[in-house]
Amino acid sequence: MTAGASRSRFREDETRRDSDHVSFLRHKRFRWAWAALALSLAAAAGYALIDQDPRPNGGSWYGYTLGTIGLGLILWLSLLGVRKRRINPGAWSLKAWTSAHVYLGLSLVVVGTLHTGFQIGWNVHSLAYVLMLLVIATGVYGVVAYTTLPARLSDNRREMTRAQMLDALTAIDRQLDGAAQPLARGEADLVLAALRQSPFAGGALARLTGRYPACQTARALAGMDTASEAQQRVRALLEKRAAQLAQIRGALRIQAALEVWLFLHITLTIALIAALSAHVISVFYYW
Amino acid sequence: MTFLIRTIDITASGREIRRERLSEGLGLTVGRAAENDIHLPDLAVEQRHIGITLSKVGTLDIAALGTLGFGLDGRVVTQAAIDPATGGEIALGSARLAVIREGDAIAITISQIAADEGRGDVLRGFALASVLPSKRAMSWTFAGAILLVLLMLPVASHLLRTPARPDPTGRTPGVVLMDSAWSSGELSLKHQSLTENCESCHVAAFESVQDETCLSCHKDIGDHAPMGRLAKGSPALSPGDAIQWKIGQTLGKEGPLGCVACHSEHEGPVRAAAGNAAFCSDCHKDMNLRLTDTAIANAHDFGKGHPEFRPLYYASFGAAKPVRAAPGTKPVERSGLKFPHDVHMNKAGGAARMAVSLKQYGKPLECADCHVLAPDRISFREVKMEDACEGCHSLVSGRITGGGFSKLRHGDLKQLAADLAKVSAAPRPSLAPQRQRPGQLGSTAPSYRADFGRPVRAYIGISNALSAGGVCTECHLPTTGPSGQADLVPVNLPDRFLASGYFNHEAHKKQECSDCHAAGTSKAASDLLMPDLKSCRQCHLGAGATKTAKIVPSDCAMCHAYHLPAGQWQGLGQHKGPAPHYRPAPLAAATAAPARVAKVRN
């Protein structure tokens, strides 16, 4: 291998290594952030300088221009879901695509708002606008969540994998089952209910808020006497179970916070595309 | 210390086998090697894996003897303590050692678990997706609901409806469902009645609102100019607008001169504003450059760029049509009347004195005694001889037997001749009870006395009345008819002098009439007493002028309307009767709207 080829290879590798460790937000020195900023400023400058009679709205030529840009952007942004399922290298790397997705998505706030001409009402047009804003808001939340929450998730694990958390619970449950044998019917039922309740019981709301009002372990703890040795033993095990559940639920809560935005982001995006279709078709249907 | 070691095995047939043995000592070792106290034949377990010893405080200390840790209550550790009262579970390979005190002994129950049973599935429970409907299902639900309610429902009900005529009264409800969600804003105040009936304007699918539809209600609207002239007179559109209109017109929009190009709807519950000065001056500032043959002078600002008024007047006696005054000239009006305004308006003159003596006036004559404002507040009612003049210029011809007076009829020479003949045919009763002197007719009062001619000259009376010095020629000009008979010049006065704009007299009632109309000094009816531009500009300057106590910034719309340049738009249905005087006759209202549109376009 010649020295030149080696140097070139080195440079290539360095570039790749650098790019591998640069977040999609900082990709290519904020290339897409600058592009989005330029688009927003150009749109705002046009809005301020071009006189629309009698007042700016989506039906002026400038309004149509902004609307077309906005529609094109929305459709392209929604294709990220398609792009990320296609593994292909090159200039259009997924990271570049994601970077552009985030920044151009943000610029839609400006383009979309100027397209409305600040006319908002109870109609399909404003529905599309509001959905767009919600999609952008969930996207912003998603970026923030992906930057901050994984660290918290890691803290919560305390060197246990999720499987180990469940194993620990199973181990406690097996002991509880044995320890509860001497208990009377009423208390045995409490323990049984706690054992039968899945650690994942509780809806999305319980996961997001961390409140489990129907928690059977908590109920069993509240109803468990400490008179006999067996009761004390069960109580101690129930406390262990509650602590283990709290860790699992902590993981559930952080994971829910980490994942919920995508549910909203995707669902609202599809709803937005539907509302956009209704918006565009209705505008020209009742031209 | 006694350890109770209990082994639970499950046979292939599912039967549970329990074996129990006791082990005395301070501790135990657990491992794969046979010499351990508890022997676990599992490759995942080390030869000597853990040691269990009873500490002094009564807990069981568990320590890994090799390098591999062990599971305690699910966690992997290398050293731990178990309180025998609470117990604990040690995991070694697939074996689970449940440690708990039973009586005095410490029981260690060994059981085997099936390794990693469905763990992958269990871990899915951590994902939020396990408690939410799938993204796909939620997306389809929301998108489907939006498309169904906000798109398919209106479109289907629009396509399936029976089209009805537009109803500006708003009594016909719209039949298209959910199309109110399509409205981009409230309708203007005058169109509020159409709010629930979108399809009254949006008639066909994917067709912009057509002029024809507007004209189906606004039948009387005037056209500013023929479409071709408008297009030629308009300045070039901005590149953006030009492209938009080009695309729009290709797709069936009416174009920049269509109704909706100016009358933009859904702009909120406001009154459609009159076009501002810029709207007018866009075309009129330099219209002569585009419409080279136009008779209309350029205008852009009342204070700075407005042509001199060109009032309408009759330039010759008995002319068929009035003409517009040439700019800067002093027109001589040939109305056919003799009427010196100064005589009538002189507060100390004979006319004033006579008015004071008459009950109907009681004071010197005022302008309003003859000139009464018409309901449009712009023009004045026609001055009628019987109402305005006859109080003084009496045509009483005698006393009638039943009481009261007979008088000559005004306005028709044949009737006048007949009345004069009657006067001569019968002996006339005396007009007043006073004693008469020979040759004297009428009362001796200082009031006006008409000379009808002597009774003996009855048959030539008409000739006398019409000739110079006769009763008619006090106000009228004598002439001869086609066959040489005596006649009067017909009276010709336009109803409106300024026909391309309107002047609201009501708004100026704080002013004296003579502030603008120099009637007090006018000695002859041939004076055209219309004020000039300069006198208006004493108060009115262009829209850009600063408002002061004296200066009124005035945009074009203060005096000019777009559709009816000579009159203010009175609203739908209120504009009745013919168009303002001396404008080209409007196209027949009965003509179908499409035909009208076509006609205007050509």
Short mmCIF file of N, CA, C and O in Angstrom, two decimals, chain A residues 54-55 57 59-61 64 119 123-125 127 131 158 160 162-168 171 174-175 200 202-204 207 229 233 236-237 240 248 251-252 255-256 259-260 262-263 266-267 270-271 274-275 277-278 281-282 284-287, chain B residues 73-76 85-89 96 100-101 113 119 122-123 125-133 135 138-139 142-143 146-147 150-151 155 158-159 176 179 181-184 198 202 204-206 208-209 240-241 244 251 253 266-267:
data_model
loop_
_atom_site.label_atom_id
_atom_site.label_comp_id
_atom_site.label_asym_id
_atom_site.label_seq_id
_atom_site.Cartn_x
_atom_site.Cartn_y
_atom_site.Cartn_z
N PRO A 54 -57.27 41.73 0.47
CA PRO A 54 -57.39 42.76 1.50
C PRO A 54 -56.58 42.42 2.74
O PRO A 54 -56.21 43.30 3.49
N ARG A 55 -56.32 41.15 2.98
CA ARG A 55 -55.44 40.80 4.10
C ARG A 55 -54.79 39.49 3.73
O ARG A 55 -55.32 38.74 2.91
N ASN A 57 -53.86 35.81 3.33
CA ASN A 57 -54.46 34.51 3.63
C ASN A 57 -53.89 33.47 2.69
O ASN A 57 -53.11 33.77 1.79
N GLY A 59 -55.09 32.03 0.32
CA GLY A 59 -55.58 32.03 -1.05
C GLY A 59 -54.86 33.02 -1.96
O GLY A 59 -55.13 33.07 -3.16
N SER A 60 -53.96 33.84 -1.40
CA SER A 60 -53.18 34.73 -2.26
C SER A 60 -52.08 33.92 -2.92
O SER A 60 -51.82 32.78 -2.54
N TRP A 61 -51.43 34.52 -3.89
CA TRP A 61 -50.38 33.73 -4.57
C TRP A 61 -49.26 33.36 -3.61
O TRP A 61 -48.71 32.27 -3.67
N TYR A 64 -50.55 30.52 -1.48
CA TYR A 64 -50.47 29.23 -2.19
C TYR A 64 -49.03 28.73 -2.20
O TYR A 64 -48.77 27.53 -2.06
N GLN A 119 -55.16 33.55 10.52
CA GLN A 119 -56.63 33.41 10.60
C GLN A 119 -56.93 31.99 11.09
O GLN A 119 -56.73 31.04 10.36
N ASN A 123 -62.56 25.21 11.82
CA ASN A 123 -62.78 24.63 10.50
C ASN A 123 -61.67 23.65 10.17
O ASN A 123 -60.69 23.51 10.91
N VAL A 124 -61.84 22.97 9.05
CA VAL A 124 -60.92 21.89 8.69
C VAL A 124 -59.52 22.45 8.42
O VAL A 124 -58.52 21.78 8.64
N HIS A 125 -59.46 23.71 7.99
CA HIS A 125 -58.17 24.32 7.67
C HIS A 125 -57.35 24.51 8.95
O HIS A 125 -56.17 24.17 9.01
N LEU A 127 -57.91 22.92 11.65
CA LEU A 127 -57.67 21.59 12.22
C LEU A 127 -56.32 21.07 11.72
O LEU A 127 -55.50 20.58 12.51
N LEU A 131 -53.19 20.30 14.10
CA LEU A 131 -52.57 18.98 14.10
C LEU A 131 -51.08 19.09 13.77
O LEU A 131 -50.24 18.42 14.37
N ARG A 158 -30.24 0.23 38.34
CA ARG A 158 -29.33 -0.17 39.42
C ARG A 158 -28.70 -1.53 39.12
O ARG A 158 -28.83 -2.49 39.87
N MET A 160 -29.47 -3.87 37.23
CA MET A 160 -30.32 -5.03 36.96
C MET A 160 -30.89 -4.89 35.55
O MET A 160 -31.27 -3.81 35.15
N ARG A 162 -33.89 -5.75 32.81
CA ARG A 162 -35.34 -5.82 33.00
C ARG A 162 -35.76 -7.26 33.31
O ARG A 162 -36.65 -7.51 34.11
N ALA A 163 -35.05 -8.21 32.68
CA ALA A 163 -35.36 -9.61 32.93
C ALA A 163 -35.08 -9.96 34.39
O ALA A 163 -35.85 -10.66 35.04
N GLN A 164 -33.99 -9.39 34.92
CA GLN A 164 -33.66 -9.67 36.33
C GLN A 164 -34.69 -9.08 37.27
O GLN A 164 -34.99 -9.66 38.31
N MET A 165 -35.20 -7.91 36.88
CA MET A 165 -36.23 -7.31 37.72
C MET A 165 -37.43 -8.25 37.82
O MET A 165 -37.99 -8.46 38.89
N LEU A 166 -37.78 -8.83 36.68
CA LEU A 166 -38.92 -9.75 36.69
C LEU A 166 -38.58 -11.02 37.44
O LEU A 166 -39.41 -11.55 38.18
N ASP A 167 -37.33 -11.48 37.26
CA ASP A 167 -36.90 -12.69 37.98
C ASP A 167 -36.97 -12.47 39.49
O ASP A 167 -37.41 -13.34 40.23
N ALA A 168 -36.50 -11.30 39.89
CA ALA A 168 -36.51 -10.98 41.32
C ALA A 168 -37.94 -11.04 41.84
O ALA A 168 -38.20 -11.59 42.92
N ALA A 171 -38.98 -14.57 42.14
CA ALA A 171 -38.36 -15.20 43.30
C ALA A 171 -39.10 -14.81 44.57
O ALA A 171 -39.41 -15.66 45.41
N ARG A 174 -42.41 -16.61 44.69
CA ARG A 174 -42.34 -18.02 45.10
C ARG A 174 -42.23 -18.12 46.62
O ARG A 174 -42.90 -18.94 47.24
N GLN A 175 -41.43 -17.22 47.21
CA GLN A 175 -41.28 -17.25 48.66
C GLN A 175 -42.58 -16.86 49.35
O GLN A 175 -42.95 -17.42 50.37
N PHE A 200 -47.33 -5.70 35.10
CA PHE A 200 -47.61 -4.69 34.07
C PHE A 200 -49.05 -4.20 34.12
O PHE A 200 -49.50 -3.49 33.25
N GLY A 202 -52.31 -2.11 34.89
CA GLY A 202 -52.42 -0.64 34.89
C GLY A 202 -52.27 -0.14 33.46
O GLY A 202 -51.47 -0.69 32.70
N GLY A 203 -53.02 0.86 33.13
CA GLY A 203 -53.05 1.35 31.75
C GLY A 203 -51.92 2.31 31.46
O GLY A 203 -50.99 2.47 32.26
N ALA A 204 -52.00 2.92 30.27
CA ALA A 204 -50.98 3.86 29.84
C ALA A 204 -50.90 5.05 30.79
O ALA A 204 -49.81 5.55 31.09
N ARG A 207 -48.99 4.17 33.84
CA ARG A 207 -47.55 4.12 33.55
C ARG A 207 -46.95 5.51 33.48
O ARG A 207 -45.87 5.77 34.00
N GLU A 229 -45.82 -14.80 63.53
CA GLU A 229 -44.54 -14.82 62.84
C GLU A 229 -44.74 -14.95 61.34
O GLU A 229 -44.07 -14.29 60.53
N ARG A 233 -43.54 -12.46 58.41
CA ARG A 233 -42.71 -12.91 57.31
C ARG A 233 -43.35 -12.50 55.98
O ARG A 233 -42.70 -11.95 55.08
N ALA A 236 -42.96 -8.81 55.46
CA ALA A 236 -41.61 -8.46 55.01
C ALA A 236 -41.44 -8.78 53.52
O ALA A 236 -40.88 -7.99 52.75
N LEU A 237 -41.99 -9.93 53.11
CA LEU A 237 -41.88 -10.30 51.69
C LEU A 237 -42.72 -9.35 50.81
O LEU A 237 -42.31 -8.98 49.71
N LYS A 240 -40.81 -6.31 50.25
CA LYS A 240 -39.79 -6.54 49.22
C LYS A 240 -40.44 -6.51 47.84
O LYS A 240 -39.89 -5.96 46.87
N ILE A 248 -39.70 -1.69 38.92
CA ILE A 248 -40.25 -2.04 37.60
C ILE A 248 -41.11 -0.90 37.08
O ILE A 248 -41.02 -0.49 35.92
N ALA A 251 -39.17 1.91 35.83
CA ALA A 251 -38.70 1.65 34.46
C ALA A 251 -39.85 1.84 33.47
O ALA A 251 -39.66 2.42 32.39
N LEU A 252 -41.03 1.37 33.86
CA LEU A 252 -42.19 1.52 32.97
C LEU A 252 -42.49 2.98 32.71
O LEU A 252 -42.79 3.39 31.59
N GLN A 255 -39.88 4.53 30.50
CA GLN A 255 -40.00 4.01 29.14
C GLN A 255 -41.26 4.56 28.46
O GLN A 255 -41.24 4.88 27.28
N ALA A 256 -42.33 4.69 29.25
CA ALA A 256 -43.56 5.25 28.68
C ALA A 256 -43.32 6.68 28.23
O ALA A 256 -43.71 7.09 27.13
N GLU A 259 -41.50 6.64 25.07
CA GLU A 259 -42.15 6.09 23.88
C GLU A 259 -43.44 6.80 23.50
O GLU A 259 -43.89 6.70 22.36
N VAL A 260 -44.05 7.52 24.47
CA VAL A 260 -45.41 8.02 24.22
C VAL A 260 -45.43 9.02 23.07
O VAL A 260 -46.38 9.09 22.30
N LEU A 262 -43.89 9.08 20.34
CA LEU A 262 -43.90 8.51 19.00
C LEU A 262 -45.32 8.04 18.64
O LEU A 262 -45.75 8.18 17.50
N PHE A 263 -46.03 7.52 19.66
CA PHE A 263 -47.42 7.15 19.40
C PHE A 263 -48.20 8.35 18.90
O PHE A 263 -48.93 8.29 17.92
N ILE A 266 -46.76 9.78 15.38
CA ILE A 266 -47.16 9.00 14.20
C ILE A 266 -48.66 9.13 13.96
O ILE A 266 -49.11 9.44 12.85
N THR A 267 -49.42 8.92 15.04
CA THR A 267 -50.87 8.96 14.90
C THR A 267 -51.33 10.33 14.42
O THR A 267 -52.14 10.44 13.49
N ILE A 270 -50.50 10.93 10.68
CA ILE A 270 -51.44 10.33 9.73
C ILE A 270 -52.76 11.11 9.74
O ILE A 270 -53.34 11.41 8.69
N ALA A 271 -53.19 11.52 10.95
CA ALA A 271 -54.40 12.35 11.04
C ALA A 271 -54.18 13.67 10.31
O ALA A 271 -55.06 14.17 9.63
N ALA A 274 -54.54 13.23 6.65
CA ALA A 274 -55.97 13.15 6.32
C ALA A 274 -56.59 14.55 6.33
O ALA A 274 -57.32 14.94 5.40
N ALA A 275 -56.29 15.33 7.38
CA ALA A 275 -56.85 16.68 7.48
C ALA A 275 -56.34 17.55 6.35
O ALA A 275 -57.07 18.39 5.81
N SER A 277 -55.51 16.52 3.35
CA SER A 277 -56.25 16.14 2.14
C SER A 277 -57.60 16.83 2.13
O SER A 277 -58.01 17.42 1.13
N ALA A 278 -58.30 16.76 3.29
CA ALA A 278 -59.61 17.40 3.37
C ALA A 278 -59.46 18.91 3.14
O ALA A 278 -60.28 19.52 2.44
N ILE A 281 -58.57 19.52 -0.70
CA ILE A 281 -59.70 19.19 -1.58
C ILE A 281 -60.86 20.16 -1.34
O ILE A 281 -61.46 20.67 -2.29
N SER A 282 -61.15 20.46 -0.06
CA SER A 282 -62.30 21.33 0.21
C SER A 282 -62.07 22.73 -0.34
O SER A 282 -62.99 23.36 -0.85
N PHE A 284 -60.50 23.62 -2.97
CA PHE A 284 -60.74 23.70 -4.41
C PHE A 284 -62.13 23.20 -4.79
O PHE A 284 -62.65 23.54 -5.85
N TYR A 285 -62.73 22.40 -3.91
CA TYR A 285 -64.10 21.95 -4.17
C TYR A 285 -65.04 23.15 -4.08
O TYR A 285 -65.87 23.38 -4.94
N TYR A 286 -64.91 23.94 -3.03
CA TYR A 286 -65.65 25.19 -2.87
C TYR A 286 -64.69 26.32 -3.19
O TYR A 286 -64.33 27.09 -2.32
N TRP A 287 -64.27 26.41 -4.44
CA TRP A 287 -63.21 27.37 -4.78
C TRP A 287 -63.69 28.78 -4.67
O TRP A 287 -64.75 29.10 -5.17
N ASP B 73 -32.76 -13.61 45.24
CA ASP B 73 -34.00 -12.85 44.98
C ASP B 73 -33.90 -12.08 43.65
O ASP B 73 -34.24 -10.91 43.55
N GLY B 74 -33.36 -12.76 42.65
CA GLY B 74 -33.35 -12.18 41.31
C GLY B 74 -32.11 -11.39 40.98
O GLY B 74 -31.84 -11.11 39.83
N ARG B 75 -31.33 -11.00 41.98
CA ARG B 75 -30.13 -10.21 41.68
C ARG B 75 -28.90 -11.11 41.72
O ARG B 75 -28.83 -12.03 42.53
N VAL B 76 -27.95 -10.79 40.86
CA VAL B 76 -26.74 -11.60 40.85
C VAL B 76 -25.72 -10.94 41.77
O VAL B 76 -25.37 -9.78 41.59
N ALA B 85 -35.68 -15.56 59.19
CA ALA B 85 -37.09 -15.33 59.49
C ALA B 85 -37.84 -14.93 58.22
O ALA B 85 -38.94 -15.42 57.94
N THR B 86 -37.30 -14.01 57.42
CA THR B 86 -37.95 -13.57 56.18
C THR B 86 -37.67 -14.59 55.07
O THR B 86 -38.52 -14.84 54.24
N GLY B 87 -36.47 -15.10 55.07
CA GLY B 87 -36.10 -16.08 54.05
C GLY B 87 -35.57 -15.43 52.80
O GLY B 87 -35.53 -14.21 52.67
N GLY B 88 -35.14 -16.25 51.86
CA GLY B 88 -34.63 -15.76 50.58
C GLY B 88 -34.57 -16.90 49.60
O GLY B 88 -34.75 -18.06 49.97
N GLU B 89 -34.33 -16.53 48.35
CA GLU B 89 -34.26 -17.57 47.32
C GLU B 89 -32.93 -17.44 46.59
O GLU B 89 -32.62 -16.38 46.04
N ARG B 96 -33.45 -23.64 42.27
CA ARG B 96 -33.82 -22.54 43.18
C ARG B 96 -33.80 -23.10 44.60
O ARG B 96 -34.46 -24.09 44.88
N ILE B 100 -35.48 -20.75 54.49
CA ILE B 100 -36.39 -20.15 55.46
C ILE B 100 -36.35 -20.96 56.75
O ILE B 100 -36.04 -22.15 56.71
N ARG B 101 -36.60 -20.28 57.85
CA ARG B 101 -36.58 -21.02 59.11
C ARG B 101 -37.91 -21.75 59.30
O ARG B 101 -38.97 -21.18 59.08
N ILE B 113 -36.47 -25.10 37.93
CA ILE B 113 -37.42 -24.33 37.12
C ILE B 113 -37.07 -24.51 35.65
O ILE B 113 -35.93 -24.79 35.31
N ARG B 119 -39.51 -15.69 28.30
CA ARG B 119 -39.03 -14.41 28.83
C ARG B 119 -39.14 -13.29 27.80
O ARG B 119 -39.51 -12.18 28.14
N VAL B 122 -42.38 -11.82 27.92
CA VAL B 122 -42.64 -11.09 29.16
C VAL B 122 -42.02 -9.69 29.09
O VAL B 122 -42.63 -8.71 29.48
N LEU B 123 -40.82 -9.62 28.51
CA LEU B 123 -40.14 -8.33 28.46
C LEU B 123 -40.89 -7.32 27.60
O LEU B 123 -40.73 -6.12 27.77
N GLY B 125 -43.73 -6.59 27.93
CA GLY B 125 -44.63 -5.84 28.82
C GLY B 125 -44.05 -4.50 29.21
O GLY B 125 -44.78 -3.59 29.60
N PHE B 126 -42.73 -4.35 29.10
CA PHE B 126 -42.12 -3.07 29.44
C PHE B 126 -42.45 -1.99 28.42
O PHE B 126 -42.43 -0.82 28.73
N ALA B 127 -42.72 -2.38 27.19
CA ALA B 127 -42.98 -1.40 26.14
C ALA B 127 -44.36 -0.78 26.34
O ALA B 127 -45.30 -1.46 26.76
N LEU B 128 -44.45 0.53 26.07
CA LEU B 128 -45.74 1.22 26.21
C LEU B 128 -46.77 0.62 25.26
O LEU B 128 -47.97 0.64 25.53
N ALA B 129 -46.26 0.04 24.17
CA ALA B 129 -47.17 -0.51 23.17
C ALA B 129 -48.05 -1.60 23.75
O ALA B 129 -49.12 -1.88 23.22
N SER B 130 -47.60 -2.21 24.87
CA SER B 130 -48.38 -3.32 25.40
C SER B 130 -49.67 -2.86 26.05
O SER B 130 -50.56 -3.65 26.27
N VAL B 131 -49.75 -1.54 26.36
CA VAL B 131 -51.00 -1.07 26.98
C VAL B 131 -51.73 -0.07 26.08
O VAL B 131 -52.71 0.52 26.50
N LEU B 132 -51.23 0.14 24.89
CA LEU B 132 -51.90 1.08 23.99
C LEU B 132 -52.31 0.34 22.72
O LEU B 132 -51.67 -0.65 22.35
N PRO B 133 -53.36 0.82 22.05
CA PRO B 133 -53.67 0.25 20.74
C PRO B 133 -52.49 0.52 19.81
O PRO B 133 -51.71 1.44 20.04
N LYS B 135 -50.10 1.79 16.83
CA LYS B 135 -50.04 3.08 16.15
C LYS B 135 -50.87 3.03 14.88
O LYS B 135 -51.55 3.99 14.51
N MET B 138 -54.59 3.28 15.66
CA MET B 138 -54.97 4.64 16.07
C MET B 138 -54.93 5.59 14.88
O MET B 138 -55.81 6.43 14.69
N SER B 139 -53.87 5.44 14.06
CA SER B 139 -53.75 6.32 12.89
C SER B 139 -54.93 6.15 11.95
O SER B 139 -55.54 7.13 11.50
N PHE B 142 -58.16 7.78 13.54
CA PHE B 142 -58.26 9.25 13.48
C PHE B 142 -58.37 9.75 12.04
O PHE B 142 -59.22 10.58 11.71
N ALA B 143 -57.48 9.21 11.19
CA ALA B 143 -57.48 9.68 9.80
C ALA B 143 -58.81 9.35 9.14
O ALA B 143 -59.39 10.17 8.42
N ILE B 146 -61.54 11.74 10.32
CA ILE B 146 -61.39 13.06 9.70
C ILE B 146 -61.86 13.02 8.24
O ILE B 146 -62.63 13.88 7.79
N LEU B 147 -61.40 12.01 7.52
CA LEU B 147 -61.76 11.94 6.10
C LEU B 147 -63.26 11.73 5.93
O LEU B 147 -63.87 12.32 5.04
N LEU B 150 -65.17 15.17 7.56
CA LEU B 150 -64.82 16.48 7.02
C LEU B 150 -64.62 16.48 5.51
O LEU B 150 -64.43 17.53 4.92
N LEU B 151 -64.62 15.31 4.89
CA LEU B 151 -64.43 15.30 3.45
C LEU B 151 -65.53 14.52 2.73
O LEU B 151 -66.26 15.07 1.90
N VAL B 155 -68.80 16.09 0.59
CA VAL B 155 -68.74 15.85 -0.86
C VAL B 155 -69.93 15.02 -1.31
O VAL B 155 -70.61 15.35 -2.28
N HIS B 158 -73.09 16.94 -1.21
CA HIS B 158 -73.11 17.96 -2.25
C HIS B 158 -73.43 17.35 -3.60
O HIS B 158 -74.22 17.89 -4.39
N LEU B 159 -72.85 16.19 -3.85
CA LEU B 159 -73.07 15.55 -5.15
C LEU B 159 -74.49 15.01 -5.27
O LEU B 159 -75.04 14.94 -6.37
N VAL B 176 -76.04 20.66 2.17
CA VAL B 176 -74.75 19.97 2.21
C VAL B 176 -74.32 19.85 3.67
O VAL B 176 -74.31 20.83 4.40
N ASP B 179 -70.44 21.14 5.64
CA ASP B 179 -69.60 22.04 4.84
C ASP B 179 -69.29 23.33 5.60
O ASP B 179 -68.44 24.10 5.16
N ALA B 181 -67.71 23.32 8.14
CA ALA B 181 -66.32 23.10 8.58
C ALA B 181 -65.33 23.49 7.49
O ALA B 181 -64.13 23.56 7.73
N TRP B 182 -65.83 23.73 6.31
CA TRP B 182 -64.94 24.13 5.20
C TRP B 182 -64.77 25.64 5.13
O TRP B 182 -63.89 26.14 4.43
N SER B 183 -65.65 26.36 5.84
CA SER B 183 -65.63 27.82 5.72
C SER B 183 -64.34 28.37 6.32
O SER B 183 -63.98 28.04 7.44
N SER B 184 -63.69 29.23 5.54
CA SER B 184 -62.41 29.74 6.01
C SER B 184 -62.57 30.98 6.87
O SER B 184 -61.60 31.51 7.37
N CYS B 198 -73.91 27.24 1.91
CA CYS B 198 -72.67 27.46 1.16
C CYS B 198 -72.89 27.28 -0.34
O CYS B 198 -72.34 28.01 -1.16
N HIS B 202 -71.24 28.56 -3.85
CA HIS B 202 -70.35 27.51 -4.36
C HIS B 202 -71.22 26.47 -5.06
O HIS B 202 -71.58 25.45 -4.48
N ALA B 204 -71.08 24.61 -8.19
CA ALA B 204 -70.61 23.34 -8.74
C ALA B 204 -69.28 22.96 -8.11
O ALA B 204 -68.52 23.82 -7.67
N ALA B 205 -69.01 21.66 -8.09
CA ALA B 205 -67.77 21.18 -7.48
C ALA B 205 -66.56 21.65 -8.29
O ALA B 205 -66.59 21.66 -9.52
N PHE B 206 -65.53 22.03 -7.59
CA PHE B 206 -64.27 22.45 -8.20
C PHE B 206 -64.45 23.59 -9.21
O PHE B 206 -63.72 23.70 -10.19
N SER B 208 -64.88 27.79 -9.29
CA SER B 208 -64.83 28.97 -8.43
C SER B 208 -66.16 29.72 -8.53
O SER B 208 -66.93 29.50 -9.45
N VAL B 209 -66.39 30.59 -7.57
CA VAL B 209 -67.64 31.35 -7.56
C VAL B 209 -67.71 32.19 -8.85
O VAL B 209 -66.79 32.95 -9.16
N GLY B 240 -46.34 37.63 -9.41
CA GLY B 240 -47.00 36.58 -8.62
C GLY B 240 -48.48 36.52 -8.93
O GLY B 240 -49.04 35.45 -9.18
N ASP B 241 -49.13 37.69 -8.92
CA ASP B 241 -50.56 37.72 -9.22
C ASP B 241 -50.83 37.25 -10.64
O ASP B 241 -51.81 36.55 -10.90
N GLN B 244 -50.73 33.56 -10.74
CA GLN B 244 -51.89 32.98 -10.06
C GLN B 244 -53.15 33.12 -10.92
O GLN B 244 -53.92 32.18 -11.05
N LEU B 251 -58.13 27.27 -14.97
CA LEU B 251 -58.98 26.31 -14.25
C LEU B 251 -60.39 26.85 -14.04
O LEU B 251 -61.13 26.32 -13.23
N LYS B 253 -61.43 30.13 -13.15
CA LYS B 253 -61.71 31.30 -12.30
C LYS B 253 -62.08 32.48 -13.18
O LYS B 253 -61.72 32.52 -14.35
N HIS B 266 -65.55 35.77 3.14
CA HIS B 266 -65.01 35.02 4.28
C HIS B 266 -63.90 35.82 4.96
O HIS B 266 -62.91 35.26 5.41
N GLU B 267 -64.09 37.14 4.99
CA GLU B 267 -63.08 37.97 5.64
C GLU B 267 -63.55 38.45 7.00
O GLU B 267 -63.04 39.41 7.54
#
